[in-house]
Short mmCIF file of C-alpha atoms and ligand atoms in Angstrom, two decimals:
data_model
loop_
_atom_site.label_atom_id
_atom_site.label_comp_id
_atom_site.label_asym_id
_atom_site.label_seq_id
_atom_site.Cartn_x
_atom_site.Cartn_y
_atom_site.Cartn_z
CA MET A 20 -12.92 -20.39 31.97
CA SER A 21 -15.34 -21.76 29.34
CA SER A 22 -15.42 -25.53 28.96
CA LEU A 23 -13.86 -25.19 25.36
CA HIS A 24 -10.97 -23.42 26.98
CA CYS A 25 -10.55 -26.44 29.42
CA ILE A 26 -10.48 -28.91 26.55
CA ALA A 27 -7.76 -26.79 24.92
CA VAL A 28 -5.70 -26.72 28.09
CA PHE A 29 -6.10 -30.30 28.66
CA LEU A 30 -5.02 -31.20 25.02
CA ALA A 31 -2.17 -28.95 25.24
CA LEU A 32 -1.02 -30.44 28.44
CA ALA A 33 -1.58 -33.82 26.97
CA VAL A 34 1.00 -33.44 24.22
CA VAL A 35 3.93 -31.90 26.10
CA SER A 36 6.36 -34.02 27.94
CA LYS A 37 7.11 -31.60 30.78
CA PRO A 38 4.60 -28.94 32.14
CA SER A 39 4.65 -25.65 30.39
CA ILE A 40 4.42 -22.35 32.07
CA ALA A 41 0.76 -21.54 33.18
CA GLU A 42 -1.02 -20.96 30.00
CA ALA A 43 -2.43 -17.68 31.50
CA ASP A 44 1.26 -16.36 31.05
CA GLN A 45 1.38 -17.37 27.40
CA PRO A 46 1.21 -14.17 25.46
CA HIS A 47 -0.20 -13.92 21.91
CA VAL A 48 2.73 -13.30 19.73
CA ILE A 49 2.40 -11.05 16.82
CA LEU A 50 5.48 -11.13 14.71
CA ILE A 51 5.40 -8.38 12.11
CA PHE A 52 8.00 -9.28 9.67
CA VAL A 53 8.34 -6.82 6.56
CA ASP A 54 10.29 -7.20 3.30
CA ASP A 55 13.45 -5.16 2.42
CA MET A 56 12.91 -2.25 4.68
CA GLY A 57 16.08 0.03 4.88
CA TRP A 58 17.50 1.62 8.02
CA ASN A 59 16.33 5.11 6.90
CA ASP A 60 12.76 3.87 6.01
CA VAL A 61 11.21 4.50 9.40
CA HIS A 62 9.90 7.52 11.09
CA TRP A 63 12.57 7.19 13.94
CA HIS A 64 15.45 7.63 11.49
CA ASN A 65 13.59 9.80 8.91
CA PRO A 66 11.05 11.96 10.55
CA ASP A 67 9.55 12.96 7.02
CA ILE A 68 7.80 9.47 6.90
CA ALA A 69 4.73 9.32 8.99
CA MET A 70 4.28 6.18 11.03
CA PRO A 71 2.02 7.05 13.82
CA ASN A 72 1.09 3.48 14.65
CA LEU A 73 4.66 2.18 15.00
CA MET A 74 5.54 5.09 17.17
CA ASP A 75 2.58 3.98 19.38
CA LEU A 76 4.00 0.58 19.56
CA ALA A 77 7.49 2.07 20.19
CA ALA A 78 5.89 4.07 23.18
CA ASP A 79 4.78 0.80 24.68
CA GLY A 80 8.02 -1.04 23.93
CA VAL A 81 11.53 -0.44 22.99
CA ILE A 82 13.23 0.57 19.72
CA PHE A 83 16.28 -1.67 18.88
CA ASN A 84 19.32 0.12 17.28
CA GLN A 85 21.52 -2.94 16.70
CA SER A 86 19.16 -5.83 15.56
CA TYR A 87 20.63 -7.73 12.57
CA THR A 88 19.46 -10.05 9.94
CA HIS A 89 21.00 -11.99 7.01
CA PRO A 90 21.60 -10.37 3.70
CA THR A 91 18.59 -11.78 1.81
CA CYS A 92 14.99 -13.00 2.17
CA THR A 93 15.39 -16.79 2.48
CA PRO A 94 18.25 -16.91 4.84
CA SER A 95 16.80 -14.49 7.30
CA ARG A 96 13.39 -16.35 7.30
CA ALA A 97 15.05 -19.73 7.68
CA ALA A 98 17.11 -18.47 10.52
CA MET A 99 13.87 -17.12 12.29
CA MET A 100 11.89 -20.26 11.55
CA THR A 101 14.71 -22.76 12.55
CA GLY A 102 16.59 -20.89 15.25
CA LEU A 103 19.65 -22.05 13.26
CA TYR A 104 22.20 -19.98 11.17
CA PRO A 105 21.36 -20.32 7.65
CA PHE A 106 24.65 -22.29 6.74
CA LYS A 107 23.33 -24.93 9.11
CA THR A 108 20.18 -25.68 7.21
CA GLY A 109 21.65 -25.25 3.69
CA ASN A 110 19.85 -21.99 3.13
CA GLN A 111 22.80 -19.68 3.04
CA HIS A 112 23.12 -19.16 -0.81
CA GLN A 113 21.11 -16.27 -2.20
CA MET A 114 17.50 -17.25 -1.84
CA VAL A 115 15.00 -19.74 -3.27
CA PHE A 116 14.07 -18.73 -6.63
CA ASN A 117 10.92 -20.02 -8.50
CA LEU A 118 12.56 -22.91 -10.19
CA HIS A 119 14.59 -24.31 -7.23
CA PRO A 120 13.66 -27.88 -6.26
CA SER A 121 14.26 -27.07 -2.52
CA GLY A 122 13.26 -25.19 0.57
CA VAL A 123 14.07 -25.50 4.27
CA PRO A 124 15.08 -29.21 4.71
CA LEU A 125 12.18 -31.09 6.38
CA GLU A 126 14.50 -32.44 9.24
CA PHE A 127 14.26 -28.99 10.70
CA LYS A 128 11.34 -28.24 12.91
CA LEU A 129 9.92 -24.93 12.46
CA LEU A 130 8.79 -22.22 15.10
CA PRO A 131 5.00 -22.75 14.62
CA GLU A 132 5.17 -26.48 15.09
CA LYS A 133 6.92 -25.91 18.29
CA LEU A 134 4.52 -23.52 19.53
CA LYS A 135 1.54 -25.66 18.55
CA GLU A 136 2.96 -28.29 20.88
CA VAL A 137 2.44 -25.80 23.96
CA GLY A 138 -1.10 -24.94 22.63
CA TYR A 139 -0.76 -21.96 20.32
CA SER A 140 -2.92 -21.38 17.45
CA THR A 141 -0.65 -20.61 14.53
CA HIS A 142 -1.29 -18.45 11.54
CA MET A 143 0.78 -17.04 8.76
CA VAL A 144 -0.25 -14.08 6.61
CA GLY A 145 2.16 -12.95 3.76
CA LYS A 146 5.09 -14.12 2.08
CA TRP A 147 6.66 -17.54 2.78
CA HIS A 148 9.76 -17.75 0.37
CA LEU A 149 11.02 -21.00 2.08
CA GLY A 150 10.34 -23.41 -0.86
CA PHE A 151 7.15 -24.61 -2.51
CA CYS A 152 8.08 -27.33 -4.94
CA LYS A 153 6.45 -30.02 -2.92
CA ASP A 154 3.62 -29.91 -0.50
CA GLU A 155 5.80 -30.90 2.49
CA TYR A 156 7.66 -27.69 2.26
CA LEU A 157 4.54 -25.47 2.47
CA PRO A 158 3.62 -23.45 5.71
CA THR A 159 0.38 -25.36 6.40
CA ASN A 160 2.53 -28.61 6.38
CA ARG A 161 5.18 -26.92 8.62
CA GLY A 162 3.24 -25.99 11.78
CA PHE A 163 0.89 -23.21 10.48
CA ASP A 164 -2.90 -23.83 11.07
CA SER A 165 -3.53 -21.48 8.10
CA HIS A 166 -1.74 -19.38 5.57
CA TYR A 167 -2.80 -16.65 3.25
CA GLY A 168 -0.41 -14.90 0.92
CA LEU A 169 2.37 -15.96 -1.35
CA TRP A 170 4.97 -18.62 -1.54
CA THR A 171 7.40 -17.12 -3.81
CA LEU A 172 10.01 -14.16 -3.46
CA GLY A 173 7.25 -11.55 -4.36
CA VAL A 174 4.63 -10.60 -6.76
CA GLY A 175 3.05 -7.65 -8.37
CA ASP A 176 0.94 -5.61 -5.95
CA TYR A 177 -2.15 -5.78 -8.15
CA ASP A 178 -1.61 -8.73 -10.59
CA LYS A 179 0.11 -11.03 -7.98
CA MET A 180 2.28 -12.21 -10.92
CA ASN A 181 5.95 -13.25 -10.62
CA GLY A 182 8.36 -14.24 -13.54
CA VAL A 183 11.67 -13.63 -11.94
CA LEU A 184 14.37 -16.02 -13.59
CA SER A 185 11.57 -18.02 -15.15
CA PRO A 186 10.42 -18.74 -18.77
CA SER A 187 7.25 -16.94 -18.07
CA ALA A 188 5.28 -15.33 -15.37
CA GLY A 189 2.87 -17.09 -13.06
CA TYR A 190 0.22 -16.10 -10.38
CA ASP A 191 0.98 -16.66 -6.76
CA PHE A 192 -1.66 -15.89 -4.12
CA ARG A 193 -2.90 -18.73 -1.94
CA ASP A 194 -5.39 -19.52 0.69
CA ASN A 195 -3.86 -22.42 2.42
CA MET A 196 -3.40 -24.87 -0.61
CA GLY A 197 -6.13 -23.08 -2.70
CA VAL A 198 -5.60 -20.39 -5.26
CA VAL A 199 -7.15 -17.00 -4.37
CA PRO A 200 -9.44 -15.85 -7.27
CA LYS A 201 -7.86 -12.93 -9.23
CA SER A 202 -8.97 -9.34 -8.16
CA ASP A 203 -8.02 -5.95 -8.49
CA GLY A 204 -7.19 -5.80 -4.88
CA TYR A 205 -3.88 -4.50 -3.67
CA LEU A 206 -2.10 -7.40 -2.04
CA ALA A 207 -0.73 -5.83 1.07
CA LEU A 208 -4.23 -4.37 1.89
CA MET A 209 -5.79 -7.87 1.34
CA LEU A 210 -3.06 -9.29 3.59
CA GLY A 211 -3.84 -6.74 6.15
CA ASP A 212 -7.65 -7.64 6.09
CA ARG A 213 -6.86 -11.25 6.57
CA ALA A 214 -4.55 -10.52 9.45
CA GLU A 215 -7.41 -8.48 11.13
CA HIS A 216 -9.76 -11.41 10.37
CA ILE A 217 -7.75 -13.75 12.09
CA VAL A 218 -7.68 -11.60 15.31
CA ASN A 219 -11.21 -10.85 14.99
CA THR A 220 -12.28 -14.53 14.76
CA HIS A 221 -9.72 -15.83 17.48
CA TYR A 222 -10.84 -17.16 20.83
CA PRO A 223 -8.81 -14.97 23.12
CA GLY A 224 -8.28 -17.67 25.80
CA THR A 225 -6.06 -19.67 23.42
CA PRO A 226 -2.55 -18.12 22.76
CA LEU A 227 -2.21 -16.86 19.12
CA PHE A 228 0.87 -16.96 17.09
CA LEU A 229 0.47 -14.68 13.96
CA ALA A 230 3.37 -14.46 11.67
CA PHE A 231 2.48 -11.42 9.61
CA THR A 232 5.02 -11.40 6.89
CA LEU A 233 4.05 -8.39 4.81
CA ASP A 234 5.45 -8.37 1.16
CA ILE A 235 6.21 -4.60 1.33
CA PRO A 236 7.91 -2.11 1.45
CA ALA A 237 10.02 -3.97 -1.09
CA LYS A 238 10.45 -3.48 -4.86
CA HIS A 239 7.48 -2.04 -6.73
CA LEU A 240 6.51 1.40 -6.11
CA GLU A 241 2.74 1.26 -7.14
CA ILE A 242 0.42 2.26 -4.35
CA PRO A 243 -3.17 3.37 -4.13
CA GLU A 244 -3.71 6.85 -4.85
CA GLU A 245 -4.90 7.94 -1.22
CA TYR A 246 -1.46 7.06 0.09
CA GLU A 247 0.39 8.87 -2.54
CA GLU A 248 -1.75 11.85 -1.80
CA LYS A 249 -0.54 12.10 1.67
CA TYR A 250 2.90 13.13 0.24
CA SER A 251 1.67 15.26 -2.79
CA ASP A 252 4.09 18.10 -1.69
CA ILE A 253 7.07 15.77 -2.66
CA GLU A 254 8.12 16.48 -6.34
CA ASP A 255 10.08 13.28 -6.84
CA ASP A 256 7.92 10.59 -7.87
CA ARG A 257 9.94 7.61 -6.56
CA THR A 258 10.19 9.42 -3.01
CA ARG A 259 6.54 10.31 -2.99
CA GLN A 260 5.50 6.76 -3.88
CA PHE A 261 7.81 5.09 -1.51
CA TYR A 262 6.95 7.31 1.61
CA GLY A 263 3.37 6.54 0.64
CA LYS A 264 4.00 2.97 0.80
CA LEU A 265 5.78 3.09 4.06
CA THR A 266 2.85 4.95 5.62
CA MET A 267 0.38 2.44 4.11
CA MET A 268 2.35 -0.20 5.87
CA ASP A 269 2.07 1.60 9.13
CA ASP A 270 -1.67 1.97 8.56
CA ILE A 271 -2.15 -1.81 7.93
CA ILE A 272 -0.14 -2.58 11.12
CA GLY A 273 -2.34 -0.07 12.93
CA GLY A 274 -5.39 -1.90 11.76
CA VAL A 275 -4.12 -5.27 13.27
CA VAL A 276 -3.26 -3.35 16.44
CA ASP A 277 -6.80 -1.94 16.62
CA ALA A 278 -8.22 -5.44 16.08
CA LEU A 279 -6.17 -6.79 18.99
CA LYS A 280 -7.37 -3.78 21.18
CA ASN A 281 -11.09 -4.36 20.09
CA ARG A 282 -10.84 -8.02 21.04
CA GLY A 283 -9.24 -7.29 24.30
CA MET A 284 -6.06 -8.97 23.32
CA TYR A 285 -3.73 -6.19 23.00
CA ASP A 286 -2.63 -6.19 26.69
CA ASP A 287 -1.78 -9.98 26.31
CA SER A 288 0.11 -9.45 23.10
CA LEU A 289 3.85 -9.39 22.47
CA ILE A 290 4.59 -7.64 19.17
CA ILE A 291 7.83 -7.89 17.36
CA PHE A 292 8.30 -5.63 14.41
CA ILE A 293 11.53 -6.27 12.16
CA GLY A 294 12.53 -6.32 8.51
CA ASP A 295 13.97 -9.44 6.79
CA ASN A 296 16.98 -7.50 5.40
CA GLY A 297 17.93 -3.83 4.34
CA ALA A 298 16.53 -2.19 1.34
CA LEU A 299 17.37 -3.09 -2.18
CA SER A 300 17.91 0.67 -2.70
CA SER A 301 18.77 0.26 -6.29
CA GLN A 302 14.97 -0.30 -6.61
CA SER A 303 13.56 1.45 -3.57
CA GLY A 304 14.37 2.32 -0.05
CA SER A 305 17.36 3.76 1.65
CA ASN A 306 19.95 2.31 4.06
CA TYR A 307 21.45 5.71 4.95
CA PRO A 308 23.91 6.30 6.54
CA PHE A 309 25.01 2.59 6.13
CA ARG A 310 27.08 1.14 3.33
CA GLY A 311 25.64 -1.60 1.01
CA ILE A 312 22.24 -2.73 -0.27
CA ALA A 313 20.34 -6.00 0.42
CA GLY A 314 22.39 -9.03 -0.64
CA THR A 315 25.64 -7.59 0.37
CA MET A 316 27.67 -8.26 3.65
CA PHE A 317 27.56 -4.60 4.65
CA GLU A 318 25.63 -3.03 7.47
CA GLY A 319 22.95 -1.66 5.01
CA ALA A 320 21.90 -5.17 4.06
CA THR A 321 21.83 -6.47 7.58
CA ARG A 322 21.24 -3.74 10.34
CA VAL A 323 17.62 -3.17 10.24
CA PRO A 324 15.26 -1.21 12.39
CA SER A 325 13.17 -3.12 15.09
CA ILE A 326 10.67 -2.58 17.72
CA VAL A 327 9.59 -4.92 20.52
CA SER A 328 6.44 -3.97 22.37
CA GLY A 329 3.68 -5.05 24.61
CA LYS A 330 3.16 -7.82 27.17
CA GLY A 331 5.90 -8.40 29.65
CA ILE A 332 8.11 -5.37 28.45
CA LYS A 333 8.73 -3.62 31.83
CA LYS A 334 10.87 -0.82 30.69
CA THR A 335 9.42 1.00 27.65
CA GLY A 336 9.76 4.24 25.50
CA TYR A 337 13.35 4.19 25.03
CA GLU A 338 16.19 3.10 22.31
CA SER A 339 18.30 0.15 23.13
CA ASN A 340 21.81 -0.24 21.68
CA GLU A 341 21.86 -3.91 22.69
CA LEU A 342 22.75 -6.47 20.05
CA TYR A 343 20.31 -9.03 18.75
CA SER A 344 20.10 -11.22 15.77
CA ILE A 345 17.09 -12.47 13.85
CA VAL A 346 17.93 -15.96 14.76
CA ASP A 347 17.26 -14.99 18.55
CA ILE A 348 13.57 -14.27 17.77
CA HIS A 349 13.05 -18.01 17.48
CA ARG A 350 14.36 -18.96 20.89
CA THR A 351 13.08 -15.77 22.69
CA ILE A 352 9.36 -16.67 21.36
CA LEU A 353 9.90 -20.26 22.66
CA ASP A 354 11.16 -18.80 25.92
CA VAL A 355 8.12 -16.54 26.44
CA ALA A 356 5.74 -19.39 25.33
CA GLY A 357 7.17 -21.79 27.70
CA ALA A 358 8.11 -24.22 24.66
CA LYS A 359 11.21 -26.33 24.58
CA ALA A 360 14.21 -25.07 22.90
CA GLU A 361 16.82 -27.56 21.74
CA PRO A 362 20.20 -26.92 23.25
CA GLU A 363 21.89 -26.89 19.73
CA LEU A 364 20.02 -23.68 18.58
CA ASP A 365 22.04 -20.68 17.67
CA GLY A 366 19.50 -18.28 18.76
CA LEU A 367 19.70 -16.84 22.34
CA SER A 368 16.80 -15.79 24.65
CA MET A 369 16.73 -11.99 24.38
CA TRP A 370 13.96 -11.87 27.04
CA PRO A 371 15.86 -10.08 29.91
CA THR A 372 17.20 -7.65 27.35
CA TRP A 373 13.81 -7.01 25.61
CA SER A 374 11.69 -6.85 28.81
CA GLU A 375 14.23 -5.30 31.36
CA ASP A 376 17.04 -3.70 29.45
CA LYS A 377 19.55 -6.23 30.73
CA PRO A 378 22.83 -6.50 28.69
CA SER A 379 22.34 -8.66 25.81
CA PRO A 380 23.90 -12.11 25.93
CA ARG A 381 24.97 -11.77 22.30
CA ASN A 382 28.40 -10.27 21.53
CA GLU A 383 28.71 -12.00 18.04
CA ILE A 384 26.79 -11.47 14.97
CA LEU A 385 27.19 -14.07 12.09
CA TYR A 386 26.18 -12.28 8.99
CA ASN A 387 26.54 -15.33 6.72
CA ILE A 388 28.85 -18.12 5.67
CA ASP A 389 28.47 -19.05 2.08
CA ASP A 390 31.40 -21.14 0.42
CA ASP A 391 29.73 -20.92 -3.10
CA PRO A 392 32.67 -21.50 -5.48
CA VAL A 393 31.78 -18.64 -7.65
CA SER A 394 30.83 -15.99 -4.93
CA PRO A 395 32.16 -17.15 -1.78
CA GLY A 396 31.35 -14.70 1.10
CA ALA A 397 31.31 -14.64 4.97
CA ALA A 398 31.21 -12.00 7.62
CA ILE A 399 31.24 -11.88 11.44
CA ARG A 400 31.20 -9.33 14.04
CA ILE A 401 32.47 -9.81 17.55
CA GLY A 402 32.38 -6.98 19.74
CA ASP A 403 33.25 -3.68 17.91
CA TYR A 404 35.07 -5.50 15.15
CA LYS A 405 33.62 -6.89 11.86
CA LEU A 406 35.36 -9.13 9.21
CA ILE A 407 34.23 -9.46 5.78
CA THR A 408 35.75 -12.18 3.67
CA GLY A 409 35.49 -13.35 0.02
CA HIS A 410 32.89 -11.76 -2.29
CA PRO A 411 30.83 -9.02 -0.23
CA ASP A 412 27.98 -8.96 -2.90
CA LEU A 413 26.10 -12.21 -2.55
CA LEU A 414 23.69 -11.03 -5.36
CA TYR A 415 26.29 -10.05 -7.91
CA PRO A 416 25.91 -7.84 -10.10
CA TYR A 417 23.97 -5.80 -7.46
CA ARG A 418 27.13 -3.86 -6.30
CA ASP A 419 28.47 -2.12 -3.31
CA ILE A 420 27.92 1.12 -4.90
CA SER A 421 26.57 3.03 -1.91
CA LEU A 422 29.70 4.84 -1.18
CA THR A 423 30.29 6.26 -4.73
CA ASP A 424 26.84 7.02 -6.01
CA ASN A 425 24.58 8.37 -3.35
CA TYR A 426 22.56 5.27 -3.18
CA TYR A 427 21.16 6.55 -0.14
CA ASN A 428 18.81 8.83 -1.98
CA TYR A 429 15.25 7.77 -2.81
CA GLY A 430 15.05 9.38 -6.17
CA ASP A 431 16.90 8.74 -9.41
CA ALA A 432 17.76 4.96 -9.10
CA PRO A 433 18.27 3.11 -12.31
CA ALA A 434 14.95 1.12 -12.81
CA SER A 435 16.81 -2.19 -13.52
CA GLY A 436 18.53 -2.10 -10.13
CA LEU A 437 21.83 -2.71 -11.90
CA PRO A 438 24.68 -0.33 -11.66
CA SER A 439 25.21 1.99 -14.65
CA THR A 440 28.38 1.99 -16.51
CA ASP A 441 29.67 4.90 -14.65
CA GLN A 442 28.78 3.38 -11.23
CA GLN A 443 30.61 0.30 -12.45
CA SER A 444 33.70 2.15 -13.20
CA HIS A 445 33.73 3.62 -9.66
CA ALA A 446 33.08 0.39 -8.03
CA PRO A 447 34.38 -2.80 -9.54
CA ALA A 448 33.14 -5.81 -8.42
CA PRO A 449 35.12 -6.73 -5.29
CA GLN A 450 36.61 -10.23 -5.11
CA ASN A 451 38.32 -12.07 -2.33
CA VAL A 452 38.55 -9.11 0.00
CA GLU A 453 39.45 -9.26 3.60
CA TYR A 454 37.92 -6.01 5.08
CA LEU A 455 37.98 -5.34 8.93
CA PHE A 456 35.90 -2.49 10.21
CA ASN A 457 35.31 -1.01 13.68
CA VAL A 458 31.59 -0.93 13.31
CA VAL A 459 31.32 1.10 16.43
CA VAL A 460 33.48 4.18 15.59
CA ASP A 461 32.88 3.43 11.85
CA PRO A 462 29.26 2.10 11.50
CA GLU A 463 29.37 3.33 7.90
CA GLU A 464 32.22 0.71 6.95
CA ARG A 465 34.21 3.43 5.16
CA ASN A 466 37.62 2.62 6.81
CA ASP A 467 39.22 -0.89 6.36
CA ILE A 468 41.62 -1.43 9.11
CA SER A 469 42.57 -5.04 8.29
CA ALA A 470 46.35 -3.85 7.50
CA ASP A 471 46.67 -2.39 11.14
CA HIS A 472 45.25 -5.35 12.97
CA PRO A 473 46.37 -8.63 11.66
CA ASP A 474 45.73 -10.16 15.10
CA ILE A 475 42.16 -9.16 15.15
CA VAL A 476 41.65 -10.41 11.54
CA GLN A 477 43.20 -13.72 12.60
CA ASP A 478 40.95 -14.11 15.65
CA LEU A 479 37.78 -13.52 13.52
CA ARG A 480 39.02 -15.63 10.68
CA ASP A 481 39.45 -18.52 13.33
CA ARG A 482 36.12 -17.95 14.61
CA LEU A 483 34.65 -18.20 11.21
CA ASP A 484 36.41 -21.36 10.49
CA GLU A 485 34.93 -22.76 13.81
CA HIS A 486 31.51 -22.13 12.74
CA ARG A 487 32.41 -23.36 9.29
CA LYS A 488 33.00 -26.92 10.66
CA LEU A 489 29.13 -27.11 11.12
CA LEU A 490 28.33 -25.78 7.57
CA ILE A 491 26.21 -27.95 5.33
CA PRO A 492 26.12 -27.44 1.47
CA PRO A 493 23.40 -25.31 0.22
CA VAL A 494 20.18 -27.09 -0.78
CA ASN A 495 19.63 -27.99 -4.40
CA GLN A 496 19.51 -24.76 -6.30
CA THR A 497 19.63 -26.00 -9.94
CA THR A 498 16.99 -24.52 -12.19
CA GLU A 499 14.13 -27.11 -12.95
CA LEU A 500 11.98 -26.20 -15.66
CA ALA A 501 9.47 -28.91 -14.60
CA GLY A 502 8.52 -26.27 -12.09
CA ALA A 503 7.66 -23.62 -14.60
CA ALA A 504 4.22 -22.07 -13.78
CA GLY A 505 3.44 -22.77 -17.58
CA ASN A 506 3.01 -26.45 -16.55
CA PHE A 507 0.50 -25.51 -13.90
CA ASN A 508 -2.12 -23.26 -15.71
CA ASP A 509 0.36 -20.22 -14.90
CA VAL A 510 0.12 -20.47 -11.14
CA TRP A 511 3.21 -21.23 -9.22
CA SER A 512 2.50 -24.80 -7.82
CA PRO A 513 4.12 -27.62 -5.96
CA GLY A 514 4.41 -31.11 -7.30
CA TRP A 515 7.80 -31.23 -9.15
CA CYS A 516 10.42 -32.23 -6.87
C1 NAG B 620 22.41 4.07 17.33
O1 NAG B 620 23.52 3.61 16.53
C2 NAG B 620 24.19 4.75 15.84
C3 NAG B 620 25.10 4.37 14.91
O2 NAG B 620 25.91 3.38 15.33
C4 NAG B 620 24.74 5.65 17.05
O3 NAG B 620 25.32 6.67 16.43
C5 NAG B 620 23.67 6.06 17.98
O4 NAG B 620 24.31 6.80 19.04
C6 NAG B 620 22.86 4.79 18.46
N1 NAG B 620 21.79 5.13 19.37
C7 NAG B 620 21.72 5.00 20.59
C8 NAG B 620 20.43 5.29 21.30
O5 NAG B 620 22.67 4.17 21.25
C1 NAG B 621 18.35 -31.34 -7.95
O1 NAG B 621 17.05 -31.74 -8.07
C2 NAG B 621 16.69 -32.19 -9.36
C3 NAG B 621 15.19 -32.45 -9.40
O2 NAG B 621 14.67 -32.78 -8.28
C4 NAG B 621 17.44 -33.46 -9.58
O3 NAG B 621 17.17 -34.00 -10.78
C5 NAG B 621 19.02 -33.17 -9.50
O4 NAG B 621 19.75 -34.31 -9.63
C6 NAG B 621 19.29 -32.52 -8.18
N1 NAG B 621 20.67 -31.97 -8.18
C7 NAG B 621 21.33 -32.21 -7.06
C8 NAG B 621 22.95 -31.78 -7.26
O5 NAG B 621 21.19 -32.72 -6.05
CA1 CA B 622 13.69 -9.25 1.73
#
């Protein structure tokens, strides 16, 4: 042990109130969190997509068949970072858009801050999307030693611009608080380079937490030529480009895994791979065979592929059907890191399930509760049954069109992402629904059985109401033009809330 290492141990022990588990047992934690990846967008569900690196991770780990997120980016990210359901932090409604004067409220301590207290170096590479209107909301002020990537919901792959619901577009690519100079680089590849650099320059004796929140495969279909060429035999442009993007994603992840191996850190690393929500398949991706696209309460929006691999996983190379929720990642990482978990957290420790295939402690999935007066929506699953109430489409007018319009296909989606008139006539926006599905026998949510089981509906409704008692209103989501990028040299910036 070098003297530097001893100092690190000493400092780590000095700040925690009770002794943590021996530092030697703390794994490096590499959390690979990708954007809008559909159920059918991985090799193990669609063998036409090449993902050799993820399949290697699966061989050293477990593929999870029932891992759940929330319907959109911000709620999922908030749950993972806070260990609480999004309706308890005010992050349940849609997402943080550019001009919203809010983020994750500052009273909630985020995962990297807790990990720092037990000696971790903490780095984030990629998309934040948890608020940027003031410095205090930003990743480097909430527990990350460094952040390289974007603060907003997403940018163009080459120009790194975003103008969603805004008077004009702005640039969004940051290195900590600084602005990364404009270049022709492809964002996801640049993020991969930085993630590798962090591993390559990390002192292996200190535990590393790397949140690698890639901004792909979401949305745009532009990809470097070499990846499109891998699928040159596919005629349909959208499918060819999207498969290329998924293989590029796998390649980027492989680069980080190789860096861990070269540094001798791989055997000490726990690697978690999961998406933040299902595919927005009106733009790209496929949730086949599940119903719904990102932003809805259906399984397609919330049941996402996941792999857990590496240090401490004793049983490997199989597919688990045990339930876990994104909120559990928080507590499970605290558990393996030997950090303190507040008793009020919603996340459960999945460690016995992940590492030894023990039955999951989770029997309930809370998809969301959002009492927004215009589009209220809530959904809960207990055991085999799932209740959806209110407005199942959080991002109206993105519709539940998957059952009527082959939204499972990669090709031929309307470029706008909005349903065509024909699709609309097939699927009028559902309002005030009360759907009951048995998602074990009917995982595609085709048969609403609420009329046959009023007792089950009542039980699930009661349980939602019990959770609702702890709901806080959503954070401020008014549109504040003071935040427009035009006021900050066309760069999305803090300092206006
Ligand atoms: C995964 O889930 C699907 C859909 O619910 C089911 O058909 C399949 O049997 C499950 N796989 C495993 C290994 O349990
Ligand atoms: C939202 O934030 C803005 C700007 O900070 C403020 O002017 C407005 O009063 C807030 N609205 C609510 C409902 O809190
Ligand atoms: Ca997302």
